[in-house]
Amino acid sequence: MKKLLIYLKAYKKETVFAPLFKMLEATFELFVPLVMAAIIDRGIGQADTGYVLKMGGILVALGLIGLLCSITAQYFAAKAAVGFSTGLKHALFDHIQGLSFTEIDTLGTSTLITRMTSDVNQVQNGVNMVLRLFLRSPFIVFGAMIMAFTIDAKAAMIFVVTIPLLAVVVFGIMALTMPMYKKVQAGLDAVLGATRENLTGARVIRAFHKEQEETERFEEKNGILTHLQLVVGRISALTNPVTYIIINAATILLLYTGAVRVDNGSITQGEVVALVNYMSQILVELIKLANLIITITKALACANRIEAVFEVESSMEWREAAEEGKELIKTDNRAAGDTAPAKKSGTDAEASLAVEFDHVHLTYRGAGAESLSDIHIQVPRGQTVGIIGGTGSGKSSLVNMIPRFYDATAGTVRVDGRDVKTYGMEELREKIGIVLQKAVLFRGTIRDNLLWGNGDATDEELWEALRLAQAKDFVETKEGRLDAPVAQEGRNLSGGQRQRLTIARALVARPEILILDDSASALDYATDAALRRALKELPGEPTVFIVSQRASSIRHADQIIVLEDGEMAGCGTHEELLADCEVYQEIYYSQYAQQSAVQN
């Protein structure tokens, strides 16, 4: 929790004024029993109506001033708590954005969503309650005890015994429940994860008639969460009854002691009433404190979970500037015994390569085996490269290393002759346009989504990108055209339309390297062929990587890379691979036979 308190620095004034005004309210509240005692002993005892009215006016004044102080304290506490949570959410979101795919895969989407929402809200509530009650409640408790001593020291000894006993109960319950609340939040992660999977995969679940199984799976996870909440709830629920028992027992003892002391003439009836009122104040405040402890316990558990995310460091280190990266290249070359000067022009072989995989290996964190093994590929500028292979052969893993979504665990990936690790993030990503397997669109308009590729693009450039991506025709039919609305994740568009818009978005950026990761799988063969012809017209002759399971999509590429179980099974042109690559022959002839059957 301490690490998160830095987000309260901007609200120093509020964090001081909130408890200060609460203390003022508590101070006025402590005077109320004394005023009541004076009314009973002097006003009622002596039948002095004027005195009763005067002291009644003082009670009203104390109440109004206390109310004003309470409202002011609540304002400052709410402002500090909301501002704190806002800063925390921004910082947490920025931190998550800086994590590599490896860390995001390890943490999991559902737990990140829970920590960004539910956990931060719990911490916000904790900050709000602490600013309002953390000082006020103990102040009232000990203040009431001190005021009791000013009335009668012997009767006040009951307070001395009662307060430590109550503290043992409250803090004992806190010690028991704190670790349990961590388990509750973890159970909430599991429930949210199952819910998210069911919502995103609703169509697949229904298609395979798995509703009953998914319902049972959800009920199992929800049952675990319910059990955890019931256990911790039962323990927390002990706070109020145990507190009431102790306080009421102390009140009975106080009334008995007070009656004896009144009978002896040591104290007055009004002072007994004041002592009982102080005991009642302690009861109310301890109930508040007990609820505060529960809230703080939840907040601390959630704060620890948030801190755990902040403690996760990205496994990738990005260079701040290209010049730094160039200097590192020179150092690496000298360390390797390469005394040749740094490559600065396109006259040498290395500088003429757009992308190079130099004996690259990739093992995902936690995986038992390598996903890619000893991949060695050289891609000259302007070439079109096809990548094909069966499901799980490593096609996406291969192209994801070019923009550094993942780092090679061995070997080197180079772009324009430079190790990708020596680039700054912006510098590297500006060179590369990538269309991932899943077409992701954001709520807004078609124009909004396309401008992600280049925020300064003109309408003419947007329409040209749509034309090349074979999306111009359907966009022109939309009401509003470029300003036609796009639902979240593009749900108001077909799969093929979504894919073509994501391709257009990548083309708007005019990248030097374009990666199409199975991004035409929803297109029919005619549209796919038209798209491939259009890619040959791209200005600047970018290097194009086409990942596909269709042999027809990559057969005209300058070179085709065939992957099988993470290893290169072949590399060459379509004709070369048909002649000597069994894996490619199997893929091609199986699909060719299917296509012939469909055509016939």
Coordinates of C-alpha atoms in Angstrom, one line a residue:
M1 CA 0.0 0.0 0.0
K2 CA 2.9 2.4 0.7
K3 CA 4.0 2.4 -2.9
L4 CA 0.5 3.5 -4.0
L5 CA 0.3 6.4 -1.6
I6 CA 2.5 8.5 -4.0
Y7 CA -0.7 9.1 -6.0
L8 CA -2.0 11.1 -3.0
K9 CA 0.8 13.6 -3.2
A10 CA -1.2 15.9 -5.5
Y11 CA -3.9 16.0 -2.8
K12 CA -1.9 16.9 0.3
K13 CA -4.3 19.7 1.3
E14 CA -7.3 17.4 1.1
T15 CA -5.6 14.6 3.1
V16 CA -4.9 17.1 5.9
F17 CA -8.3 19.0 5.8
A18 CA -10.4 15.8 5.7
P19 CA -9.3 14.3 9.0
L20 CA -8.9 17.8 10.5
F21 CA -12.5 18.7 10.0
K22 CA -13.5 15.2 11.2
M23 CA -11.5 15.8 14.4
L24 CA -13.3 19.1 14.9
E25 CA -16.6 17.4 14.5
A26 CA -15.6 14.8 17.0
T27 CA -14.5 17.5 19.5
F28 CA -17.9 19.2 19.4
E29 CA -19.5 15.7 19.8
L30 CA -17.5 15.1 23.0
F31 CA -19.0 18.2 24.6
V32 CA -22.6 17.0 24.0
P33 CA -22.8 14.7 27.1
L34 CA -21.4 17.4 29.3
V35 CA -24.1 19.8 28.1
M36 CA -26.7 17.1 28.7
A37 CA -25.4 16.6 32.2
A38 CA -25.7 20.3 32.9
I39 CA -29.3 20.4 31.6
I40 CA -30.3 17.4 33.9
D41 CA -28.5 18.6 37.0
R42 CA -29.1 22.3 36.9
G43 CA -31.9 23.0 34.4
I44 CA -34.2 20.1 35.2
G45 CA -33.0 19.6 38.8
Q46 CA -33.6 23.3 39.6
A47 CA -36.6 23.8 37.3
D48 CA -34.7 26.5 35.4
T49 CA -36.5 26.7 32.1
G50 CA -34.3 29.5 30.8
Y51 CA -31.2 27.5 31.5
V52 CA -32.7 24.5 29.7
L53 CA -33.5 26.6 26.6
K54 CA -30.0 28.2 26.6
M55 CA -28.2 24.9 26.9
G56 CA -30.6 23.4 24.3
G57 CA -29.6 26.2 21.9
I58 CA -26.0 25.2 22.6
L59 CA -26.8 21.6 21.7
V60 CA -28.4 22.7 18.4
A61 CA -25.3 24.9 17.6
L62 CA -23.0 22.0 18.4
G63 CA -25.0 19.8 16.0
L64 CA -25.0 22.3 13.2
I65 CA -21.3 23.1 13.5
G66 CA -20.6 19.3 13.6
L67 CA -22.7 18.8 10.5
L68 CA -20.9 21.5 8.6
C69 CA -17.5 20.1 9.6
S70 CA -18.7 16.6 8.6
I71 CA -19.8 17.8 5.1
T72 CA -16.6 19.7 4.6
A73 CA -14.5 16.6 5.7
Q74 CA -16.5 14.4 3.3
Y75 CA -15.9 16.8 0.4
F76 CA -12.2 16.8 0.9
A77 CA -12.0 13.0 1.5
A78 CA -14.0 12.2 -1.6
K79 CA -11.9 14.6 -3.7
A80 CA -8.7 13.0 -2.5
A81 CA -10.0 9.4 -2.9
V82 CA -11.4 9.9 -6.4
G83 CA -8.3 11.8 -7.5
F84 CA -6.1 9.1 -6.0
S85 CA -7.9 6.3 -7.9
T86 CA -7.8 8.3 -11.1
G87 CA -4.1 8.7 -10.9
L88 CA -3.7 5.1 -9.9
K89 CA -5.8 3.8 -12.8
H90 CA -3.8 6.0 -15.3
A91 CA -0.5 4.7 -13.9
L92 CA -1.6 1.1 -13.8
F93 CA -2.9 1.3 -17.4
D94 CA 0.3 3.0 -18.6
H95 CA 2.3 0.2 -16.8
I96 CA 0.3 -2.5 -18.4
Q97 CA 0.7 -0.9 -21.8
G98 CA 4.4 -1.0 -21.3
L99 CA 4.5 -4.7 -20.6
S100 CA 5.4 -7.1 -23.3
F101 CA 3.1 -9.8 -24.7
T102 CA 5.0 -12.3 -22.5
E103 CA 4.0 -10.6 -19.2
I104 CA 0.4 -10.0 -20.4
D105 CA 0.1 -13.7 -21.4
T106 CA 1.5 -14.7 -18.0
L107 CA -0.7 -12.4 -15.9
G108 CA -3.9 -13.1 -17.8
T109 CA -6.5 -10.7 -19.2
S110 CA -9.2 -11.4 -16.6
T111 CA -7.0 -10.6 -13.6
L112 CA -5.8 -7.4 -15.2
I113 CA -9.3 -6.2 -15.8
T114 CA -10.2 -7.1 -12.1
R115 CA -7.3 -5.2 -10.8
M116 CA -8.0 -2.2 -13.0
T117 CA -11.6 -2.0 -11.9
S118 CA -12.7 -3.8 -8.7
D119 CA -9.4 -3.7 -6.9
V120 CA -8.8 0.0 -7.6
N121 CA -12.4 0.8 -6.5
Q122 CA -11.8 -1.1 -3.2
V123 CA -8.6 0.9 -2.6
Q124 CA -10.5 4.1 -3.4
N125 CA -13.2 3.2 -0.8
G126 CA -10.4 2.4 1.7
V127 CA -8.7 5.8 1.2
N128 CA -12.0 7.6 1.6
M129 CA -12.9 5.8 4.8
V130 CA -9.4 6.2 6.3
L131 CA -9.4 9.9 5.7
R132 CA -12.8 10.2 7.4
L133 CA -12.7 7.7 10.2
F134 CA -9.2 6.4 10.9
L135 CA -8.4 9.3 13.2
R136 CA -11.9 10.3 14.2
S137 CA -13.0 7.0 15.7
P138 CA -9.9 6.4 17.9
F139 CA -10.1 10.1 18.9
I140 CA -13.7 9.7 20.0
V141 CA -12.9 6.4 21.9
F142 CA -10.0 7.7 23.8
G143 CA -11.5 11.2 24.1
A144 CA -14.6 9.7 25.7
M145 CA -12.5 7.8 28.1
I146 CA -10.6 10.9 29.1
M147 CA -13.8 12.9 29.5
A148 CA -15.1 10.1 31.7
F149 CA -12.1 10.5 33.9
T150 CA -12.9 14.2 34.3
I151 CA -16.3 13.1 35.6
D152 CA -15.4 10.2 37.9
A153 CA -12.1 8.3 37.9
K154 CA -13.5 5.2 39.6
A155 CA -16.3 4.8 37.1
A156 CA -14.0 5.6 34.2
M157 CA -11.9 2.5 35.1
I158 CA -14.6 0.5 33.3
F159 CA -13.6 2.3 30.1
V160 CA -9.9 1.3 30.7
V161 CA -10.8 -2.4 30.7
T162 CA -13.4 -2.2 27.9
I163 CA -11.4 -0.4 25.3
P164 CA -8.4 -2.9 25.2
L165 CA -10.8 -5.8 25.2
L166 CA -12.6 -4.4 22.2
A167 CA -9.3 -3.7 20.4
V168 CA -8.3 -7.4 20.8
V169 CA -11.6 -8.4 19.2
V170 CA -11.4 -6.0 16.3
F171 CA -7.8 -6.5 15.4
G172 CA -8.0 -10.2 15.9
I173 CA -10.8 -10.4 13.3
M174 CA -8.8 -8.2 11.0
A175 CA -5.8 -10.5 11.2
L176 CA -8.0 -13.5 10.4
T177 CA -9.8 -11.9 7.4
M178 CA -7.0 -10.1 5.6
P179 CA -5.5 -13.2 3.9
M180 CA -9.0 -14.5 3.2
Y181 CA -9.9 -11.3 1.2
K182 CA -7.0 -12.0 -1.1
K183 CA -8.4 -15.4 -1.8
V184 CA -11.9 -13.8 -2.4
Q185 CA -10.4 -11.4 -5.0
A186 CA -8.5 -14.4 -6.7
G187 CA -11.9 -16.2 -6.8
L188 CA -13.4 -13.1 -8.4
D189 CA -10.7 -13.3 -11.1
A190 CA -11.7 -16.8 -11.9
V191 CA -15.4 -16.0 -12.1
L192 CA -14.7 -13.0 -14.3
G193 CA -12.4 -15.0 -16.5
A194 CA -15.0 -17.7 -17.0
T195 CA -17.7 -15.0 -17.7
R196 CA -15.4 -13.3 -20.3
E197 CA -14.7 -16.5 -22.1
N198 CA -18.4 -17.4 -22.3
L199 CA -19.4 -13.9 -23.6
T200 CA -16.7 -13.8 -26.2
G201 CA -17.2 -17.4 -27.2
A202 CA -21.0 -17.5 -27.0
R203 CA -21.4 -18.4 -30.7
V204 CA -18.9 -21.3 -30.5
I205 CA -20.5 -22.6 -27.3
R206 CA -23.9 -22.6 -28.9
A207 CA -22.6 -24.1 -32.1
F208 CA -21.1 -27.1 -30.2
H209 CA -24.1 -27.3 -27.8
K210 CA -21.8 -26.8 -24.7
E211 CA -24.2 -24.5 -22.8
Q212 CA -24.7 -27.1 -20.0
E213 CA -21.0 -27.8 -19.5
E214 CA -20.1 -24.1 -19.5
T215 CA -23.0 -23.4 -17.0
E216 CA -21.6 -26.1 -14.7
R217 CA -18.1 -24.7 -15.0
F218 CA -19.3 -21.3 -14.1
E219 CA -21.3 -22.6 -11.2
E220 CA -18.3 -24.4 -9.9
K221 CA -16.1 -21.3 -10.0
N222 CA -19.0 -19.2 -8.6
G223 CA -19.5 -21.8 -5.9
I224 CA -15.9 -21.5 -4.8
L225 CA -16.2 -17.7 -4.7
T226 CA -19.5 -17.9 -2.7
H227 CA -17.9 -20.3 -0.2
L228 CA -14.9 -18.0 0.3
Q229 CA -17.2 -15.0 0.7
L230 CA -19.4 -16.8 3.2
V231 CA -16.5 -17.9 5.3
V232 CA -14.9 -14.5 5.5
G233 CA -18.3 -12.9 5.9
R234 CA -19.2 -15.0 8.9
I235 CA -15.9 -14.1 10.6
S236 CA -16.4 -10.4 9.8
A237 CA -20.0 -10.6 11.0
L238 CA -18.8 -11.6 14.5
T239 CA -17.4 -8.0 14.9
N240 CA -20.8 -6.3 15.6
P241 CA -22.4 -8.9 18.0
V242 CA -19.2 -9.4 20.0
T243 CA -18.7 -5.6 20.2
Y244 CA -22.3 -5.1 21.3
I245 CA -22.0 -7.8 24.0
I246 CA -18.8 -6.2 25.5
I247 CA -20.2 -2.6 25.3
N248 CA -23.6 -3.6 26.7
A249 CA -22.0 -5.5 29.5
A250 CA -19.8 -2.5 30.2
T251 CA -22.9 -0.2 30.2
I252 CA -24.7 -2.4 32.7
L253 CA -21.6 -2.4 35.0
L254 CA -21.4 1.4 34.5
L255 CA -25.0 1.9 35.4
Y256 CA -24.6 -0.2 38.5
T257 CA -21.4 1.6 39.5
G258 CA -23.0 4.9 38.7
A259 CA -26.1 4.2 40.8
V260 CA -23.9 3.3 43.8
R261 CA -21.8 6.4 43.3
V262 CA -24.9 8.6 43.1
D263 CA -26.3 7.0 46.2
N264 CA -23.0 7.8 48.0
G265 CA -23.2 11.4 46.7
S266 CA -20.0 11.1 44.8
I267 CA -21.5 12.0 41.4
T268 CA -24.8 13.4 40.2
Q269 CA -27.5 11.8 38.0
G270 CA -26.5 14.0 35.1
E271 CA -22.9 12.8 35.3
V272 CA -24.1 9.2 35.2
V273 CA -26.1 10.0 32.1
A274 CA -23.0 11.7 30.6
L275 CA -20.9 8.5 31.4
V276 CA -23.5 6.3 29.7
N277 CA -23.5 8.7 26.7
Y278 CA -19.8 8.4 26.4
M279 CA -20.1 4.6 26.5
S280 CA -22.7 4.8 23.8
Q281 CA -20.4 7.0 21.7
I282 CA -17.7 4.4 22.1
L283 CA -20.1 1.7 21.0
V284 CA -21.1 3.7 17.8
E285 CA -17.5 4.6 17.0
L286 CA -16.2 1.0 17.5
I287 CA -18.9 -0.3 15.2
K288 CA -17.8 2.3 12.7
L289 CA -14.2 1.3 13.4
A290 CA -15.0 -2.4 12.9
N291 CA -16.6 -1.6 9.5
L292 CA -13.6 0.6 8.7
I293 CA -11.2 -2.3 9.6
I294 CA -13.1 -4.6 7.2
T295 CA -12.9 -2.0 4.4
I296 CA -9.2 -1.4 5.1
T297 CA -8.6 -5.1 5.1
K298 CA -10.2 -5.4 1.7
A299 CA -8.4 -2.3 0.5
L300 CA -5.0 -3.6 1.7
A301 CA -5.6 -7.0 0.0
C302 CA -6.5 -5.3 -3.2
A303 CA -3.6 -2.8 -2.9
N304 CA -1.2 -5.8 -2.6
R305 CA -2.6 -7.2 -5.8
I306 CA -2.2 -3.9 -7.6
E307 CA 1.3 -3.6 -6.4
A308 CA 2.0 -7.1 -7.7
V309 CA 1.2 -5.8 -11.2
F310 CA 3.5 -2.7 -10.8
E311 CA 6.3 -5.0 -9.6
V312 CA 6.1 -7.0 -12.9
E313 CA 8.8 -5.5 -15.2
S314 CA 8.7 -5.9 -18.9
S315 CA 11.2 -8.5 -20.2
M316 CA 11.9 -6.1 -23.1
E317 CA 14.2 -3.1 -22.8
W318 CA 13.8 -0.4 -25.5
R319 CA 16.5 2.0 -26.6
E320 CA 15.6 5.6 -26.3
A321 CA 17.2 6.7 -29.6
A322 CA 18.4 5.2 -32.8
E323 CA 21.9 6.7 -32.3
E324 CA 22.3 4.7 -29.1
G325 CA 21.3 1.6 -31.0
K326 CA 23.9 2.3 -33.7
E327 CA 26.6 2.7 -31.1
L328 CA 25.6 -0.7 -29.6
I329 CA 25.9 -2.3 -33.0
K330 CA 29.5 -1.1 -33.3
T331 CA 30.3 -2.4 -29.8
D332 CA 28.7 -5.8 -30.6
N333 CA 30.6 -6.1 -33.8
R334 CA 33.9 -5.4 -32.1
A335 CA 33.1 -7.9 -29.4
A336 CA 32.5 -10.5 -32.0
G337 CA 35.8 -9.8 -33.7
D338 CA 34.1 -8.0 -36.6
T339 CA 36.4 -5.0 -37.4
A340 CA 34.4 -3.9 -40.5
P341 CA 32.9 -0.4 -40.3
A342 CA 29.2 0.0 -39.5
K343 CA 26.9 -0.4 -42.4
K344 CA 25.4 2.9 -43.4
S345 CA 24.4 2.5 -47.0
G346 CA 22.6 0.0 -49.2
T347 CA 25.8 -1.0 -51.0
D348 CA 26.5 -4.1 -48.8
A349 CA 24.6 -7.3 -48.5
E350 CA 23.5 -6.8 -44.9
A351 CA 22.1 -3.3 -45.4
S352 CA 20.1 -4.6 -48.5
L353 CA 18.2 -7.0 -46.3
A354 CA 14.9 -5.8 -44.9
V355 CA 14.6 -8.6 -42.4
E356 CA 17.0 -11.3 -41.3
F357 CA 16.4 -14.2 -38.8
D358 CA 19.9 -15.3 -37.8
H359 CA 19.6 -18.8 -36.3
V360 CA 16.6 -17.7 -34.1
H361 CA 15.1 -19.8 -31.4
L362 CA 11.9 -18.9 -29.4
T363 CA 10.6 -20.4 -26.2
Y364 CA 7.5 -18.9 -24.6
R365 CA 7.7 -18.4 -20.8
G366 CA 6.5 -21.4 -19.0
A367 CA 6.6 -23.6 -22.1
G368 CA 8.1 -27.0 -22.0
A369 CA 9.6 -26.9 -25.4
E370 CA 10.8 -24.4 -28.1
S371 CA 8.1 -22.9 -30.4
L372 CA 10.7 -22.1 -33.0
S373 CA 14.1 -23.8 -33.5
D374 CA 17.1 -22.5 -35.5
I375 CA 15.3 -20.3 -38.0
H376 CA 17.6 -18.7 -40.5
I377 CA 16.0 -16.5 -43.2
Q378 CA 17.2 -13.5 -45.2
V379 CA 14.6 -11.3 -46.9
P380 CA 15.8 -8.6 -49.3
R381 CA 14.0 -5.3 -49.5
G382 CA 10.8 -5.3 -51.7
Q383 CA 10.3 -9.0 -51.6
T384 CA 7.0 -10.8 -50.9
V385 CA 7.5 -13.6 -48.5
G386 CA 4.9 -16.3 -48.0
I387 CA 4.8 -18.3 -44.7
I388 CA 2.8 -21.5 -44.6
G389 CA 2.5 -24.5 -42.3
G390 CA 0.0 -26.4 -40.2
T391 CA -1.8 -25.1 -37.1
G392 CA 0.8 -24.6 -34.3
S393 CA 3.7 -24.8 -36.6
G394 CA 5.0 -21.3 -35.5
K395 CA 3.9 -19.0 -38.3
S396 CA 2.5 -16.2 -36.1
S397 CA 5.4 -16.7 -33.6
L398 CA 7.9 -16.0 -36.4
V399 CA 6.4 -12.7 -37.7
N400 CA 5.6 -11.5 -34.1
M401 CA 9.3 -11.2 -33.5
I402 CA 9.8 -8.7 -36.3
P403 CA 8.0 -5.8 -34.4
R404 CA 9.3 -7.3 -31.1
F405 CA 6.1 -8.5 -29.7
Y406 CA 8.3 -11.3 -28.4
D407 CA 12.1 -11.5 -28.2
A408 CA 14.1 -14.4 -29.5
T409 CA 15.5 -16.6 -26.7
A410 CA 18.5 -17.3 -28.9
G411 CA 19.8 -15.9 -32.2
T412 CA 19.1 -12.4 -33.6
V413 CA 16.3 -10.8 -35.5
R414 CA 17.5 -7.9 -37.7
V415 CA 15.5 -5.1 -39.5
D416 CA 17.5 -3.1 -42.0
G417 CA 20.7 -4.8 -40.8
R418 CA 20.1 -3.8 -37.2
D419 CA 19.2 -6.0 -34.3
V420 CA 15.6 -5.1 -33.4
K421 CA 16.7 -4.8 -29.7
T422 CA 18.8 -1.7 -30.6
Y423 CA 15.7 0.2 -31.9
G424 CA 13.5 2.6 -30.0
M425 CA 9.9 1.3 -29.9
E426 CA 8.5 4.2 -32.0
E427 CA 11.3 3.9 -34.5
L428 CA 10.8 0.2 -35.0
R429 CA 7.0 0.2 -35.1
E430 CA 6.9 3.1 -37.6
K431 CA 8.7 0.8 -40.1
I432 CA 6.2 -2.0 -39.7
G433 CA 2.5 -2.4 -40.4
I434 CA 1.0 -5.6 -39.0
V435 CA -2.5 -7.1 -39.4
L436 CA -3.0 -9.7 -36.7
Q437 CA -4.9 -12.9 -37.0
K438 CA -7.9 -11.5 -35.1
A439 CA -9.4 -8.5 -36.8
V440 CA -9.7 -5.9 -34.0
L441 CA -11.7 -2.7 -34.6
F442 CA -12.7 -0.1 -32.1
R443 CA -16.0 1.7 -31.5
G444 CA -16.2 4.9 -33.5
T445 CA -16.3 5.4 -37.2
I446 CA -14.5 3.8 -40.2
R447 CA -12.4 7.0 -40.4
D448 CA -11.4 6.8 -36.7
N449 CA -10.2 3.2 -37.1
L450 CA -8.2 4.0 -40.3
L451 CA -6.5 7.0 -38.7
W452 CA -4.9 4.7 -36.2
G453 CA -2.5 3.9 -39.0
N454 CA -1.7 7.6 -39.6
G455 CA -3.4 10.3 -37.7
D456 CA -2.5 12.9 -40.4
A457 CA -3.8 10.9 -43.4
T458 CA -6.1 12.8 -45.8
D459 CA -9.4 11.5 -47.1
E460 CA -7.7 10.7 -50.4
E461 CA -5.1 8.6 -48.7
L462 CA -7.8 6.8 -46.7
W463 CA -9.8 6.0 -49.9
E464 CA -6.6 4.8 -51.6
A465 CA -5.9 2.4 -48.7
L466 CA -9.4 1.1 -48.8
R467 CA -9.1 0.5 -52.6
L468 CA -5.9 -1.5 -52.1
A469 CA -7.5 -3.5 -49.3
Q470 CA -10.5 -4.3 -51.5
A471 CA -12.7 -2.4 -49.0
K472 CA -13.7 0.6 -51.0
D473 CA -16.8 -0.9 -52.6
F474 CA -18.6 -1.8 -49.3
V475 CA -17.5 1.4 -47.5
E476 CA -19.1 3.5 -50.3
T477 CA -22.4 1.7 -49.8
K478 CA -22.4 2.6 -46.0
E479 CA -24.5 5.5 -44.9
G480 CA -21.9 8.2 -44.0
R481 CA -19.2 6.4 -45.9
L482 CA -15.9 7.1 -44.0
D483 CA -18.0 8.4 -41.1
A484 CA -20.2 5.2 -40.9
P485 CA -20.3 3.9 -37.4
V486 CA -18.3 0.9 -36.2
A487 CA -19.6 -1.0 -33.2
Q488 CA -17.2 -2.3 -30.6
E489 CA -15.0 -5.0 -32.1
G490 CA -16.7 -4.3 -35.4
R491 CA -19.7 -6.4 -34.5
N492 CA -21.8 -4.6 -37.1
L493 CA -19.5 -5.8 -39.9
S494 CA -18.9 -9.2 -41.4
G495 CA -15.7 -11.1 -40.8
G496 CA -14.4 -10.3 -44.3
Q497 CA -15.2 -6.6 -43.9
R498 CA -13.4 -6.4 -40.6
Q499 CA -10.3 -8.0 -42.1
R500 CA -10.3 -5.7 -45.1
L501 CA -10.6 -2.6 -42.8
T502 CA -7.7 -3.8 -40.6
I503 CA -5.6 -4.3 -43.7
A504 CA -6.5 -0.8 -44.9
R505 CA -5.6 0.6 -41.5
A506 CA -2.1 -0.9 -41.8
L507 CA -1.7 0.4 -45.4
V508 CA -2.6 4.0 -44.4
A509 CA 0.7 4.1 -42.4
R510 CA 2.7 3.2 -45.6
P511 CA 5.0 0.9 -43.8
E512 CA 8.4 -0.3 -45.1
I513 CA 7.5 -3.8 -43.9
L514 CA 3.9 -5.1 -44.1
I515 CA 2.9 -8.3 -42.2
L516 CA -0.4 -10.0 -43.0
D517 CA -0.8 -12.7 -40.4
D518 CA -3.5 -14.9 -41.8
S519 CA -5.5 -11.7 -42.3
A520 CA -7.4 -12.8 -45.4
S521 CA -8.8 -16.1 -44.0
A522 CA -12.4 -14.7 -44.2
L523 CA -12.1 -13.5 -47.8
D524 CA -13.3 -15.5 -50.7
Y525 CA -10.7 -16.6 -53.3
A526 CA -11.5 -13.9 -55.8
T527 CA -11.2 -11.1 -53.2
D528 CA -8.0 -12.7 -51.9
A529 CA -6.5 -12.8 -55.4
A530 CA -7.5 -9.2 -56.0
L531 CA -5.9 -8.2 -52.7
R532 CA -2.6 -9.9 -53.6
R533 CA -2.6 -8.1 -57.0
A534 CA -3.2 -4.8 -55.3
L535 CA -0.3 -5.4 -52.9
K536 CA 2.1 -5.5 -55.8
E537 CA 1.0 -1.9 -56.6
L538 CA 1.9 -0.6 -53.2
P539 CA 4.0 2.6 -53.4
G540 CA 7.6 2.4 -52.1
E541 CA 7.8 -1.4 -52.8
P542 CA 7.5 -2.5 -49.2
T543 CA 8.6 -5.9 -48.0
V544 CA 5.5 -8.0 -47.5
F545 CA 5.1 -11.1 -45.3
I546 CA 1.9 -13.1 -45.9
V547 CA 1.1 -15.8 -43.4
S548 CA -1.6 -18.1 -44.6
Q549 CA -2.8 -21.7 -44.6
R550 CA -3.9 -21.3 -48.2
A551 CA -1.3 -22.3 -50.7
S552 CA -3.0 -20.2 -53.4
S553 CA -2.4 -17.0 -51.2
I554 CA 1.4 -17.4 -51.2
R555 CA 2.2 -19.4 -54.3
H556 CA 3.4 -16.3 -56.2
A557 CA 5.6 -15.0 -53.4
D558 CA 9.3 -14.4 -54.1
Q559 CA 10.1 -16.9 -51.5
I560 CA 8.0 -19.3 -49.4
I561 CA 8.9 -20.4 -45.9
V562 CA 7.4 -23.8 -44.9
L563 CA 7.2 -24.4 -41.1
E564 CA 6.5 -27.7 -39.3
D565 CA 6.6 -28.0 -35.6
G566 CA 8.6 -24.8 -35.2
E567 CA 11.3 -25.8 -37.7
M568 CA 11.9 -24.9 -41.3
A569 CA 10.8 -27.7 -43.5
G570 CA 11.6 -25.8 -46.7
C571 CA 12.4 -22.4 -48.2
G572 CA 12.2 -21.4 -51.9
T573 CA 9.8 -20.5 -54.7
H574 CA 6.5 -22.4 -55.3
E575 CA 8.1 -24.5 -58.1
E576 CA 11.2 -25.3 -56.0
L577 CA 9.1 -26.4 -53.0
L578 CA 6.8 -28.5 -55.2
A579 CA 9.9 -30.3 -56.4
D580 CA 11.6 -31.1 -53.2
C581 CA 9.6 -30.2 -50.1
E582 CA 7.2 -33.0 -48.9
V583 CA 5.4 -30.8 -46.3
Y584 CA 4.6 -28.2 -49.0
Q585 CA 3.6 -30.8 -51.5
E586 CA 1.2 -32.3 -48.9
I587 CA -0.4 -28.9 -48.2
Y588 CA -0.6 -27.8 -51.8
Y589 CA -2.0 -31.0 -53.3
S590 CA -4.6 -31.5 -50.5
Q591 CA -5.9 -28.0 -51.1
Y592 CA -5.6 -28.2 -54.9
A593 CA -7.7 -31.3 -54.9
Q594 CA -10.3 -29.6 -52.7
Q595 CA -10.4 -26.5 -54.9
S596 CA -10.7 -28.7 -58.0
A597 CA -13.6 -30.5 -56.4
V598 CA -15.3 -27.3 -55.6
Q599 CA -14.8 -25.9 -59.1
N600 CA -16.1 -29.1 -60.7

